[in-house]
């Protein structure tokens, strides 16, 4: 029912404002019958059954164009937490930045990486941010609102893994975030809607020009532009 109401709201907004209305990203997190093994390989049954999103846009641009980097992500969940899987095509793995070798380094975003923003309240103001590089090292941050950011905040149960597959020209990310690290004491209910965004930072070739986002115009400074995530 919540999904239906949400989609009807979006449809009304599009009809009212036409082509000038903001494009809204939307994806679904399916329940996992069995949790994935945190090895970065993404061959688990839950990933095979997941709803993969391959819609990405130019990073931090007004009215961004759709891009086709081949990047895709999927989200599944269970009673313990949320799981995120990402596939990043990379024809030049030898040029990837892989400098950060430990968690909570602070500048993991300077490596080829994925940035993940999760807003459980779907208010477009605060978020939990996780940045993971191709070594599986991560940074984390909590923003309560625009006036209160806690870069020193450290998650307690996050698990990450990454793999570089040179033979197939890609690298992958796998991450598990327990509900407690998202300010929750239990899993969301089916039908709940959060906000979510994934940015891919690719430095191997053109740098900033190859960055992309799963939500049009979404960025650290623009949480109100994050897409929506339905828990199925």
Short mmCIF file of C-alpha atoms in Angstrom, two decimals:
data_model
loop_
_atom_site.label_atom_id
_atom_site.label_comp_id
_atom_site.label_asym_id
_atom_site.label_seq_id
_atom_site.Cartn_x
_atom_site.Cartn_y
_atom_site.Cartn_z
CA UNK A 1 0.00 0.00 0.00
CA UNK A 2 2.80 2.45 0.88
CA UNK A 3 4.48 1.77 -2.45
CA UNK A 4 1.19 2.41 -4.26
CA UNK A 5 0.66 5.70 -2.40
CA UNK A 6 4.22 6.77 -3.13
CA UNK A 7 3.97 5.96 -6.84
CA UNK A 8 0.64 7.78 -7.10
CA UNK A 9 2.21 10.83 -5.44
CA UNK A 10 5.09 10.77 -7.92
CA UNK A 11 2.69 10.37 -10.83
CA UNK A 12 0.67 13.39 -9.70
CA UNK A 13 3.84 15.48 -9.34
CA UNK A 14 5.05 14.53 -12.81
CA UNK A 15 1.67 15.31 -14.33
CA UNK A 16 1.53 18.67 -12.56
CA UNK A 17 5.02 19.88 -13.43
CA UNK A 18 5.76 18.01 -16.64
CA UNK A 19 9.31 17.81 -17.92
CA UNK A 20 10.51 20.43 -15.42
CA UNK A 21 9.82 18.17 -12.45
CA UNK A 22 12.77 16.48 -10.77
CA UNK A 23 13.45 12.91 -11.77
CA UNK A 24 13.12 10.65 -8.74
CA UNK A 25 15.20 7.50 -8.33
CA UNK A 26 13.44 4.49 -6.83
CA UNK A 27 14.61 0.98 -6.07
CA UNK A 28 13.49 -2.02 -4.06
CA UNK A 29 15.26 -3.95 -1.30
CA UNK A 30 14.15 -7.56 -1.29
CA UNK A 31 14.30 -9.79 1.82
CA UNK A 32 17.17 -12.28 1.84
CA UNK A 33 16.27 -15.88 2.72
CA UNK A 34 19.92 -16.45 3.55
CA UNK A 35 22.49 -13.70 4.20
CA UNK A 36 25.32 -13.37 1.69
CA UNK A 37 28.86 -14.41 2.55
CA UNK A 38 30.93 -11.25 2.97
CA UNK A 39 33.62 -12.06 0.40
CA UNK A 40 32.91 -9.49 -2.32
CA UNK A 41 32.13 -12.11 -4.96
CA UNK A 42 28.33 -11.56 -5.18
CA UNK A 43 27.51 -15.12 -6.20
CA UNK A 44 25.08 -15.75 -3.34
CA UNK A 45 21.47 -16.74 -3.98
CA UNK A 46 20.17 -13.47 -2.55
CA UNK A 47 22.16 -11.46 -5.13
CA UNK A 48 20.90 -13.66 -7.94
CA UNK A 49 17.31 -12.92 -6.87
CA UNK A 50 17.89 -9.23 -6.06
CA UNK A 51 16.41 -6.26 -7.89
CA UNK A 52 19.49 -4.72 -9.54
CA UNK A 53 19.56 -1.03 -10.38
CA UNK A 54 21.69 0.16 -13.32
CA UNK A 55 20.25 3.67 -13.67
CA UNK A 56 23.04 6.18 -13.09
CA UNK A 57 23.46 9.86 -13.82
CA UNK A 58 26.19 12.46 -14.25
CA UNK A 59 27.57 13.45 -10.87
CA UNK A 60 26.70 16.84 -9.32
CA UNK A 61 25.24 18.45 -12.42
CA UNK A 62 21.98 20.30 -12.90
CA UNK A 63 19.61 18.27 -15.07
CA UNK A 64 22.15 15.44 -15.34
CA UNK A 65 22.12 13.05 -18.27
CA UNK A 66 21.80 9.32 -17.89
CA UNK A 67 25.18 7.64 -18.24
CA UNK A 68 26.00 4.04 -19.09
CA UNK A 69 29.06 3.03 -17.06
CA UNK A 70 27.62 -0.45 -16.51
CA UNK A 71 27.70 0.17 -12.76
CA UNK A 72 24.85 -1.48 -10.89
CA UNK A 73 23.80 -2.03 -7.31
CA UNK A 74 21.37 -4.19 -5.39
CA UNK A 75 20.09 -4.13 -1.81
CA UNK A 76 18.71 -6.97 0.28
CA UNK A 77 17.87 -7.19 3.97
CA UNK A 78 17.10 -9.49 6.86
CA UNK A 79 16.56 -9.31 10.62
CA UNK A 80 20.23 -8.43 11.19
CA UNK A 81 20.76 -5.59 8.75
CA UNK A 82 20.93 -4.26 5.21
CA UNK A 83 23.26 -5.68 2.55
CA UNK A 84 24.54 -3.73 -0.46
CA UNK A 85 26.23 -5.24 -3.51
CA UNK A 86 27.85 -3.26 -6.33
CA UNK A 87 29.38 -4.24 -9.66
CA UNK A 88 31.79 -1.69 -11.18
CA UNK A 89 33.02 -2.34 -14.72
CA UNK A 90 36.65 -1.23 -14.99
CA UNK A 91 38.63 -1.70 -18.22
CA UNK A 92 41.80 -0.20 -16.68
CA UNK A 93 42.17 -1.76 -13.23
CA UNK A 94 45.89 -1.03 -13.22
CA UNK A 95 45.09 2.72 -13.07
CA UNK A 96 42.71 2.51 -10.12
CA UNK A 97 43.57 4.47 -6.98
CA UNK A 98 43.97 2.09 -4.04
CA UNK A 99 45.94 4.10 -1.49
CA UNK A 100 43.83 3.61 1.65
CA UNK A 101 44.63 0.36 3.47
CA UNK A 102 42.73 0.69 6.77
CA UNK A 103 39.25 1.56 7.98
CA UNK A 104 38.37 5.04 9.30
CA UNK A 105 41.22 6.62 7.37
CA UNK A 106 39.22 9.72 6.51
CA UNK A 107 40.06 10.12 2.81
CA UNK A 108 38.80 6.87 1.29
CA UNK A 109 36.82 9.02 -1.16
CA UNK A 110 40.15 9.88 -2.82
CA UNK A 111 40.39 6.26 -3.99
CA UNK A 112 38.24 4.55 -6.60
CA UNK A 113 35.30 3.83 -4.35
CA UNK A 114 31.59 3.74 -3.71
CA UNK A 115 29.82 6.23 -1.46
CA UNK A 116 26.59 5.03 0.14
CA UNK A 117 24.09 7.30 1.84
CA UNK A 118 21.25 5.87 3.91
CA UNK A 119 18.48 8.06 5.35
CA UNK A 120 16.15 5.88 7.47
CA UNK A 121 13.84 8.79 8.22
CA UNK A 122 13.44 9.70 4.53
CA UNK A 123 13.52 13.38 5.47
CA UNK A 124 16.24 14.43 3.04
CA UNK A 125 18.18 16.14 5.84
CA UNK A 126 20.29 13.61 7.73
CA UNK A 127 22.04 10.41 6.70
CA UNK A 128 24.56 7.71 7.49
CA UNK A 129 27.40 7.68 4.97
CA UNK A 130 29.75 4.80 4.16
CA UNK A 131 32.63 4.96 1.67
CA UNK A 132 34.23 1.70 0.50
CA UNK A 133 37.28 1.30 -1.75
CA UNK A 134 38.49 -1.63 -3.83
CA UNK A 135 40.43 -3.04 -0.87
CA UNK A 136 37.25 -3.26 1.18
CA UNK A 137 38.41 -0.47 3.50
CA UNK A 138 35.74 1.97 4.62
CA UNK A 139 35.05 5.35 6.19
CA UNK A 140 31.78 6.26 7.88
CA UNK A 141 30.01 9.42 8.96
CA UNK A 142 26.72 10.42 10.54
CA UNK A 143 24.87 13.62 9.70
CA UNK A 144 21.95 14.37 12.02
CA UNK A 145 21.00 17.48 10.05
CA UNK A 146 22.76 20.22 8.11
CA UNK A 147 24.07 21.81 11.31
CA UNK A 148 25.23 18.63 13.04
CA UNK A 149 27.74 16.35 11.29
CA UNK A 150 29.81 13.77 13.09
CA UNK A 151 32.79 12.69 10.96
CA UNK A 152 34.37 11.14 14.07
CA UNK A 153 31.40 8.77 14.49
CA UNK A 154 32.38 5.13 13.93
CA UNK A 155 29.97 2.33 13.14
CA UNK A 156 30.38 -0.78 15.27
CA UNK A 157 29.20 -3.70 13.17
CA UNK A 158 29.71 -2.82 9.51
CA UNK A 159 31.29 -5.55 7.39
CA UNK A 160 32.81 -4.91 3.96
CA UNK A 161 34.57 -6.83 1.23
CA UNK A 162 35.77 -6.04 -2.27
CA UNK A 163 37.26 -7.97 -5.17
CA UNK A 164 39.03 -6.93 -8.36
CA UNK A 165 38.32 -9.26 -11.29
CA UNK A 166 40.80 -8.22 -13.97
CA UNK A 167 39.85 -11.13 -16.24
CA UNK A 168 36.30 -9.82 -16.53
CA UNK A 169 37.20 -6.13 -16.29
CA UNK A 170 35.30 -5.27 -13.13
CA UNK A 171 35.49 -4.84 -9.38
CA UNK A 172 32.85 -5.43 -6.75
CA UNK A 173 31.77 -4.20 -3.33
CA UNK A 174 29.81 -6.11 -0.71
CA UNK A 175 28.72 -4.48 2.54
CA UNK A 176 26.54 -5.32 5.53
CA UNK A 177 25.23 -2.58 7.85
CA UNK A 178 23.48 -3.74 11.04
CA UNK A 179 20.29 -1.93 11.96
CA UNK A 180 21.92 -0.64 15.15
CA UNK A 181 24.45 1.31 13.07
CA UNK A 182 21.53 3.04 11.37
CA UNK A 183 19.93 4.15 14.62
CA UNK A 184 17.39 1.34 14.60
CA UNK A 185 16.61 -1.36 17.15
CA UNK A 186 14.92 -3.66 14.63
CA UNK A 187 14.44 -4.20 10.91
CA UNK A 188 12.01 -2.03 8.93
CA UNK A 189 8.64 -3.44 8.03
CA UNK A 190 7.75 -4.47 4.47
CA UNK A 191 6.35 -1.37 2.81
CA UNK A 192 8.63 1.06 4.69
CA UNK A 193 10.37 3.65 2.53
CA UNK A 194 13.80 5.13 3.26
CA UNK A 195 16.06 7.34 1.15
CA UNK A 196 19.26 6.03 -0.44
CA UNK A 197 22.00 7.10 -2.81
CA UNK A 198 25.11 5.49 -4.28
CA UNK A 199 27.92 7.48 -5.88
CA UNK A 200 30.73 5.84 -7.80
CA UNK A 201 34.05 7.69 -7.83
CA UNK A 202 36.20 6.49 -10.72
CA UNK A 203 39.69 7.98 -11.09
CA UNK A 204 41.21 5.43 -13.47
CA UNK A 205 40.66 7.46 -16.63
CA UNK A 206 39.07 10.93 -16.60
CA UNK A 207 38.59 11.44 -12.88
CA UNK A 208 35.67 13.68 -11.92
CA UNK A 209 34.11 13.33 -15.39
CA UNK A 210 33.63 9.61 -14.76
CA UNK A 211 31.87 9.98 -11.41
CA UNK A 212 28.21 8.97 -11.38
CA UNK A 213 25.25 8.82 -9.03
CA UNK A 214 22.23 6.55 -8.69
CA UNK A 215 20.03 9.58 -7.96
CA UNK A 216 19.91 12.69 -10.19
CA UNK A 217 21.70 15.68 -8.58
CA UNK A 218 22.26 13.80 -5.30
CA UNK A 219 25.45 14.44 -3.33
CA UNK A 220 26.82 15.00 0.16
CA UNK A 221 25.49 18.55 0.11
CA UNK A 222 22.13 17.56 -1.38
CA UNK A 223 20.50 14.79 0.70
CA UNK A 224 17.09 16.03 -0.38
CA UNK A 225 17.92 14.68 -3.86
CA UNK A 226 18.54 11.12 -2.70
CA UNK A 227 16.39 8.42 -4.24
CA UNK A 228 13.82 6.27 -2.46
CA UNK A 229 14.27 2.73 -1.20
CA UNK A 230 11.27 0.45 -0.67
CA UNK A 231 11.60 -2.51 1.67
CA UNK A 232 9.63 -5.30 0.05
#
